[in-house]
Coordinates of C-alpha atoms (C1' of nucleotides) and ligand atoms in Angstrom, one line a residue:
Chain A
M174 CA 123.2 87.2 101.9
L175 CA 120.7 89.9 101.1
S176 CA 120.3 88.4 97.7
L177 CA 117.3 87.1 95.8
S178 CA 117.2 83.4 95.2
K179 CA 117.3 82.1 91.6
K180 CA 113.7 81.0 92.0
I181 CA 112.7 84.6 92.6
D182 CA 114.8 85.7 89.6
Y183 CA 113.2 83.1 87.4
A184 CA 109.7 84.1 88.7
L185 CA 110.3 87.7 87.8
L186 CA 111.6 86.9 84.4
A187 CA 108.7 84.6 83.7
L188 CA 106.1 87.1 85.0
S189 CA 107.7 89.8 82.8
Y190 CA 107.5 87.5 79.9
L191 CA 103.8 86.8 80.6
A192 CA 103.1 90.5 81.1
H193 CA 104.3 91.2 77.6
K194 CA 102.0 88.5 76.1
P195 CA 98.7 89.1 77.9
Y196 CA 96.5 87.7 75.1
R197 CA 97.5 84.1 75.1
A198 CA 98.6 81.3 77.5
A199 CA 102.4 80.6 77.4
N200 CA 103.6 77.2 78.5
T201 CA 106.5 76.4 80.8
K202 CA 108.8 75.0 78.0
E203 CA 108.3 78.1 76.0
I204 CA 109.4 80.5 78.8
A205 CA 112.1 78.3 79.9
E206 CA 113.6 78.2 76.4
E207 CA 113.3 81.9 76.1
Y208 CA 115.5 82.5 79.0
A209 CA 117.5 79.2 79.1
L210 CA 116.0 78.2 82.5
P211 CA 115.7 74.6 83.9
V212 CA 112.3 73.6 82.8
E213 CA 111.4 71.5 85.9
L214 CA 112.5 74.2 88.3
L215 CA 110.5 76.9 86.4
A216 CA 107.5 74.6 86.3
K217 CA 107.4 74.4 90.1
I218 CA 107.6 78.1 90.4
L219 CA 104.8 78.7 88.0
Q220 CA 102.7 76.1 89.8
K221 CA 103.2 78.1 93.1
L222 CA 102.2 81.3 91.4
A223 CA 99.2 79.6 89.9
K224 CA 98.2 78.3 93.3
A225 CA 98.5 81.8 94.8
E226 CA 96.3 83.1 92.1
I227 CA 98.8 85.3 90.4
L228 CA 98.6 83.1 87.3
V229 CA 95.9 81.0 85.9
S230 CA 96.7 77.7 84.3
T231 CA 95.1 75.6 81.7
S232 CA 96.0 71.9 81.2
G233 CA 96.4 69.9 78.1
P234 CA 97.8 70.8 74.7
T235 CA 97.5 74.5 73.9
G236 CA 97.5 75.0 77.6
G237 CA 99.9 77.1 79.7
Y238 CA 99.9 80.1 82.0
R239 CA 98.4 83.6 81.8
L240 CA 98.6 86.5 84.2
L241 CA 95.5 86.9 86.4
L242 CA 96.2 90.4 87.6
A243 CA 97.6 93.6 86.0
P244 CA 101.3 93.9 86.5
E245 CA 100.6 97.1 88.5
K246 CA 98.6 95.1 91.0
I247 CA 101.4 92.6 91.8
S248 CA 104.2 93.5 94.1
V249 CA 107.6 92.0 94.2
G250 CA 107.1 91.4 97.9
A251 CA 104.0 89.3 97.2
I252 CA 106.0 87.2 94.8
V253 CA 108.8 86.7 97.2
D254 CA 106.3 85.7 99.8
I255 CA 104.7 83.1 97.6
I256 CA 107.9 81.5 96.4
E257 CA 110.1 81.5 99.6
G258 CA 107.9 82.8 102.4
R259 CA 108.2 86.2 104.0
P260 CA 111.8 87.2 104.2
A261 CA 113.4 87.7 107.6
L262 CA 116.7 89.4 108.4
V263 CA 117.4 87.1 111.2
Q264 CA 115.9 83.7 112.4
C265 CA 113.8 85.0 115.1
M266 CA 111.8 87.1 112.6
R267 CA 110.7 84.2 110.4
S268 CA 107.1 83.1 110.3
D269 CA 108.0 79.6 111.3
S270 CA 109.7 81.5 114.2
H271 CA 112.7 79.5 115.2
S272 CA 114.3 81.9 117.6
C273 CA 118.0 82.9 117.4
D274 CA 120.3 81.1 119.9
Q275 CA 121.1 84.5 121.3
I276 CA 117.6 85.7 121.9
Q277 CA 118.0 85.6 125.7
K278 CA 120.8 88.2 125.7
C279 CA 120.0 89.8 122.4
T280 CA 120.1 93.6 122.7
I281 CA 119.5 94.3 119.0
R282 CA 116.2 92.6 118.1
T283 CA 113.9 95.6 118.4
P284 CA 116.0 97.8 116.1
L285 CA 116.4 94.9 113.6
M286 CA 112.7 94.4 113.5
R287 CA 112.4 97.9 112.4
V288 CA 114.9 97.4 109.7
N289 CA 113.2 94.2 108.6
A290 CA 109.9 96.1 108.3
R291 CA 111.5 98.7 106.2
M292 CA 112.8 96.0 103.8
L293 CA 109.4 94.4 103.6
D294 CA 107.8 97.7 102.8
M295 CA 110.3 98.4 100.1
L296 CA 109.5 95.1 98.4
D297 CA 105.8 95.8 98.7
E298 CA 106.1 99.1 97.1
I299 CA 107.8 97.7 93.9
S300 CA 105.2 96.5 91.4
L301 CA 105.8 94.0 88.7
A302 CA 105.0 96.7 86.2
E303 CA 108.2 98.5 87.3
I304 CA 110.2 95.3 86.8
C305 CA 108.7 94.7 83.4
K306 CA 109.7 98.0 81.9
D307 CA 112.5 97.4 79.4
E308 CA 115.6 99.3 79.4
T309 CA 114.7 101.7 76.7
E310 CA 111.9 103.2 78.9
S311 CA 113.5 102.7 82.2
H312 CA 115.0 106.2 82.3
L313 CA 111.4 107.5 82.6
V314 CA 110.8 105.9 85.9
T315 CA 109.8 108.0 88.8
I316 CA 112.2 106.8 91.3
P317 CA 115.7 107.8 90.2
L318 CA 118.5 105.3 90.0
L319 CA 120.9 106.4 92.7
V320 CA 124.6 106.0 91.8
R321 CA 126.9 105.1 94.5
S322 CA 130.3 106.8 94.9
Chain B
M60 CA 117.2 84.8 101.2
L61 CA 117.2 88.4 102.0
S62 CA 118.5 87.7 105.4
L63 CA 121.5 88.7 107.3
S64 CA 124.3 86.1 107.8
K65 CA 125.1 85.1 111.4
K66 CA 128.4 86.8 111.0
I67 CA 126.6 90.2 110.5
D68 CA 124.4 89.4 113.4
Y69 CA 127.4 88.6 115.6
A70 CA 129.2 91.7 114.3
L71 CA 126.2 93.8 115.4
L72 CA 126.0 92.3 118.8
A73 CA 129.6 92.7 119.5
L74 CA 129.6 96.2 118.2
S75 CA 126.7 97.1 120.4
Y76 CA 128.5 95.5 123.4
L77 CA 131.6 97.7 122.6
A78 CA 129.4 100.8 122.2
H79 CA 128.2 100.3 125.7
K80 CA 131.7 100.0 127.1
P81 CA 133.6 102.8 125.4
Y82 CA 136.2 103.3 128.2
R83 CA 138.0 100.1 128.1
A84 CA 139.1 97.3 125.7
A85 CA 137.0 94.2 125.6
N86 CA 138.5 90.9 124.4
T87 CA 137.0 88.3 122.2
K88 CA 136.3 85.8 124.9
E89 CA 134.5 88.2 127.0
I90 CA 132.2 89.3 124.2
A91 CA 131.7 85.7 123.0
E92 CA 130.7 84.6 126.5
E93 CA 128.3 87.4 126.9
Y94 CA 126.3 86.3 124.0
A95 CA 127.3 82.6 123.9
L96 CA 128.9 83.0 120.4
P97 CA 131.6 80.7 119.0
V98 CA 134.8 82.4 120.0
E99 CA 137.0 81.6 116.9
L100 CA 134.3 82.8 114.6
L101 CA 133.8 86.0 116.5
A102 CA 137.6 86.5 116.6
K103 CA 137.8 86.5 112.9
I104 CA 134.8 89.0 112.6
L105 CA 136.4 91.3 115.0
Q106 CA 139.8 91.0 113.2
K107 CA 138.0 92.2 109.9
L108 CA 136.4 95.1 111.7
A109 CA 139.8 96.1 113.1
K110 CA 141.4 95.8 109.7
A111 CA 138.7 98.1 108.4
E112 CA 139.4 100.6 111.2
I113 CA 136.0 100.3 112.8
L114 CA 137.8 98.9 115.8
V115 CA 141.2 99.3 117.2
S116 CA 143.0 96.2 118.7
T117 CA 145.7 95.9 121.3
S118 CA 147.5 92.6 121.7
G119 CA 148.7 90.8 124.8
P120 CA 147.2 90.5 128.2
T121 CA 144.7 93.2 129.0
G122 CA 144.4 93.7 125.3
G123 CA 141.2 93.6 123.3
Y124 CA 139.1 95.8 121.0
R125 CA 137.7 99.2 121.3
L126 CA 135.3 101.2 119.1
L127 CA 137.3 103.7 117.0
L128 CA 134.4 105.7 115.8
A129 CA 131.2 107.0 117.4
P130 CA 128.3 104.5 116.9
E131 CA 126.5 107.4 115.1
K132 CA 129.3 107.4 112.5
I133 CA 129.1 103.8 111.6
S134 CA 126.4 102.4 109.3
V135 CA 125.1 99.0 109.1
G136 CA 125.8 99.0 105.4
A137 CA 129.5 99.7 106.1
I138 CA 129.5 96.7 108.5
V139 CA 127.9 94.4 105.9
D140 CA 130.5 95.6 103.4
I141 CA 133.3 94.7 105.6
I142 CA 132.2 91.3 106.6
E143 CA 130.6 90.0 103.5
G144 CA 131.2 92.5 100.7
R145 CA 128.7 94.6 99.2
P146 CA 125.3 92.9 99.0
A147 CA 123.8 92.1 95.5
L148 CA 120.3 91.1 94.8
V149 CA 121.5 89.0 91.8
Q150 CA 124.9 87.6 90.7
C151 CA 125.4 90.2 88.0
M152 CA 125.4 92.9 90.6
R153 CA 128.2 91.6 92.7
S154 CA 131.5 93.4 92.8
D155 CA 133.3 90.2 91.8
S156 CA 130.8 90.4 88.9
H157 CA 130.0 87.0 87.7
S158 CA 127.1 87.6 85.4
C159 CA 123.9 85.7 85.6
D160 CA 123.5 82.9 83.0
Q161 CA 120.5 84.7 81.7
I162 CA 122.2 88.1 81.1
Q163 CA 121.9 87.8 77.4
K164 CA 118.1 87.8 77.3
C165 CA 117.5 89.4 80.8
T166 CA 114.8 92.0 80.6
I167 CA 114.8 92.9 84.3
R168 CA 118.3 93.8 85.1
T169 CA 117.9 97.6 85.0
P170 CA 114.9 97.7 87.3
L171 CA 116.6 95.3 89.7
M172 CA 119.6 97.5 89.8
R173 CA 117.4 100.3 91.1
V174 CA 115.9 98.0 93.7
N175 CA 119.5 97.0 94.7
A176 CA 120.4 100.6 95.0
R177 CA 117.5 101.3 97.3
M178 CA 118.4 98.5 99.5
L179 CA 122.0 99.7 99.8
D180 CA 120.8 103.2 100.6
M181 CA 118.6 101.8 103.3
L182 CA 121.5 99.9 104.9
D183 CA 123.7 103.0 104.7
E184 CA 121.1 105.1 106.5
I185 CA 120.9 102.9 109.5
S186 CA 123.6 103.8 112.1
L187 CA 125.1 101.5 114.7
A188 CA 123.7 103.9 117.2
E189 CA 120.2 103.0 116.1
I190 CA 121.0 99.3 116.5
C191 CA 122.5 99.9 120.0
K192 CA 119.5 101.7 121.4
D193 CA 117.5 99.6 123.8
E194 CA 113.8 99.2 123.3
T195 CA 112.8 102.2 125.4
E196 CA 114.5 104.7 123.1
S197 CA 114.4 103.0 119.7
H198 CA 111.9 105.4 118.3
L199 CA 114.5 108.1 118.2
V200 CA 116.5 108.5 115.0
T201 CA 120.1 109.7 114.4
I202 CA 121.6 111.1 111.3
P203 CA 125.2 111.3 110.3
L204 CA 127.0 108.2 109.1
L205 CA 130.0 106.5 107.6
V206 CA 128.9 105.5 104.2
R207 CA 130.5 102.8 102.1
S208 CA 133.7 103.9 100.4
Chain C
dC278 C1' 93.8 57.1 72.2
dT279 C1' 97.6 59.9 72.3
dA280 C1' 100.5 63.7 72.6
dT281 C1' 101.1 67.5 75.4
dA282 C1' 100.2 70.1 79.3
dT283 C1' 100.0 71.1 84.4
dC284 C1' 100.8 69.3 88.9
dC285 C1' 103.3 67.3 92.9
dG286 C1' 106.5 65.0 96.2
dA287 C1' 110.7 63.0 96.9
dC288 C1' 115.4 63.0 95.7
dT289 C1' 120.4 64.3 94.6
dA290 C1' 123.7 67.7 93.6
dA291 C1' 125.9 71.9 94.2
dT292 C1' 127.0 75.9 96.6
dC293 C1' 127.3 78.7 100.5
dT294 C1' 127.7 79.6 105.5
dA295 C1' 129.2 78.3 110.0
dA296 C1' 132.4 76.6 112.8
dT297 C1' 136.8 74.4 114.0
dC298 C1' 141.7 73.8 114.0
dG299 C1' 146.7 74.8 114.1
dG300 C1' 150.0 77.7 114.6
dA301 C1' 152.5 82.6 114.2
dG302 C1' 153.3 87.1 116.3
dA303 C1' 152.6 90.8 120.1
dT304 C1' 152.7 92.3 124.8
dG305 C1' 152.1 92.8 129.8
dA306 C1' 153.1 90.6 134.1
dT307 C1' 156.1 88.0 137.0
Chain D
dA243 C1' 163.7 86.0 130.1
dT244 C1' 159.9 83.3 130.3
dC245 C1' 155.2 82.7 130.5
dA246 C1' 150.4 83.4 130.0
dT247 C1' 147.1 85.7 127.3
dC248 C1' 145.8 88.0 123.7
dT249 C1' 145.4 89.2 118.5
dC250 C1' 146.0 87.5 114.0
dC251 C1' 145.4 84.4 109.7
dG252 C1' 145.0 80.6 106.5
dA253 C1' 143.2 76.1 105.9
dT254 C1' 139.9 72.8 106.7
dT255 C1' 135.6 70.3 108.2
dA256 C1' 130.8 70.3 109.1
dG257 C1' 126.4 71.8 108.4
dA258 C1' 122.5 74.2 106.2
dT259 C1' 120.4 76.0 102.2
dT260 C1' 119.5 76.4 97.4
dA261 C1' 119.3 74.6 92.8
dG262 C1' 118.2 71.2 89.9
dT263 C1' 116.4 66.4 88.7
dC264 C1' 113.3 62.5 88.5
dG265 C1' 109.2 59.6 88.5
dG266 C1' 104.7 59.5 88.1
dA267 C1' 99.8 61.4 88.5
dT268 C1' 95.9 64.1 86.3
dA269 C1' 93.8 66.9 82.7
dT270 C1' 92.4 68.0 77.9
dA271 C1' 92.7 69.3 72.7
dG272 C1' 93.0 67.0 68.6
Ligands
FES298 S1 118.3 88.9 116.3 FE1 117.0 87.2 116.8 S2 117.5 87.2 118.9 FE2 118.8 88.8 118.4
FES299 S1 119.5 89.8 86.8 FE1 121.5 89.4 86.3 S2 121.2 89.3 84.2 FE2 119.2 89.4 84.9

DNA sequence: CTATATCCGACTAATCTAATCGGAGATGAT
DNA sequence: ATCATCTCCGATTAGATTAGTCGGATATAG
């Protein structure tokens, strides 16, 4: 609960890989081997990203995927949207809108919608560029890492 | 993905019910019937909340649960913690810390930890009082909270 | 022509969540 | 003292979701 799916994790890894190699196409196998990911699964993820025009694909030998947009222009929220659809804290907030069984008597829906909106905003504010920064430079980041007691 | 479990949903409903009836104990059956929730499941949720000293329980007939703290002092984050453990965007951030399979080559862990921290902060900032407000007053905000220990 | 790619839907496997069950211990009412 | 009603708790089953696989189509460089 409240976790990213592996698909999203894989997508972010792949996109960060591609962001570091903007000058040539990288194919699925190459990326999958780099991070030891299941090739078929990664393939489908990349296909979705290509269909959503985050990536551009070229077929055939020497083919593969390249980033179509600058990492600064791609938000984590957008990626989540593409791979899994818009996240929803509870059933009744999903775009395919199956309502919760409790919706008749539910007294917490409106407040939860605000929480949901805050979560979506947060995801939209995080760019792929931020995710791509490697550890050696991540201490320069503007938003401080908050340590929890 | 990125959704609350039904347990959390049920917990919030029950807590909001109890927050509206601070002067007497409400038993599991009563709350379950109010929202048409599975009694046994709700029972276990309330037990956990009682063990965590969010609620107090009294056994026997006329027994039930009462809120131990003011709704302003209870954060959604604390409730999530109690019912499901601290949320983690990816495996390697869980408290039972099973690392991701990709941790050797993973280039996105540090940035994701910051995102994770932001999510936890957000949950800690939301009080039960905010969740309990009905629609007409939900634009008001409250402040002090019980943060995760 | 062929090897290597992307592409796509359908399928199975694995994991996690939701719900149920059985039974022990507390307590107020009769 | 006994009973009915509650909390409490572990174990189990059922259901839903996610992860991963498979088979086969299309595109293209060499
Ligand atoms: S959260 Fe969906 S109806 Fe209450
Ligand atoms: S996210 Fe856990 S290792 Fe990359």
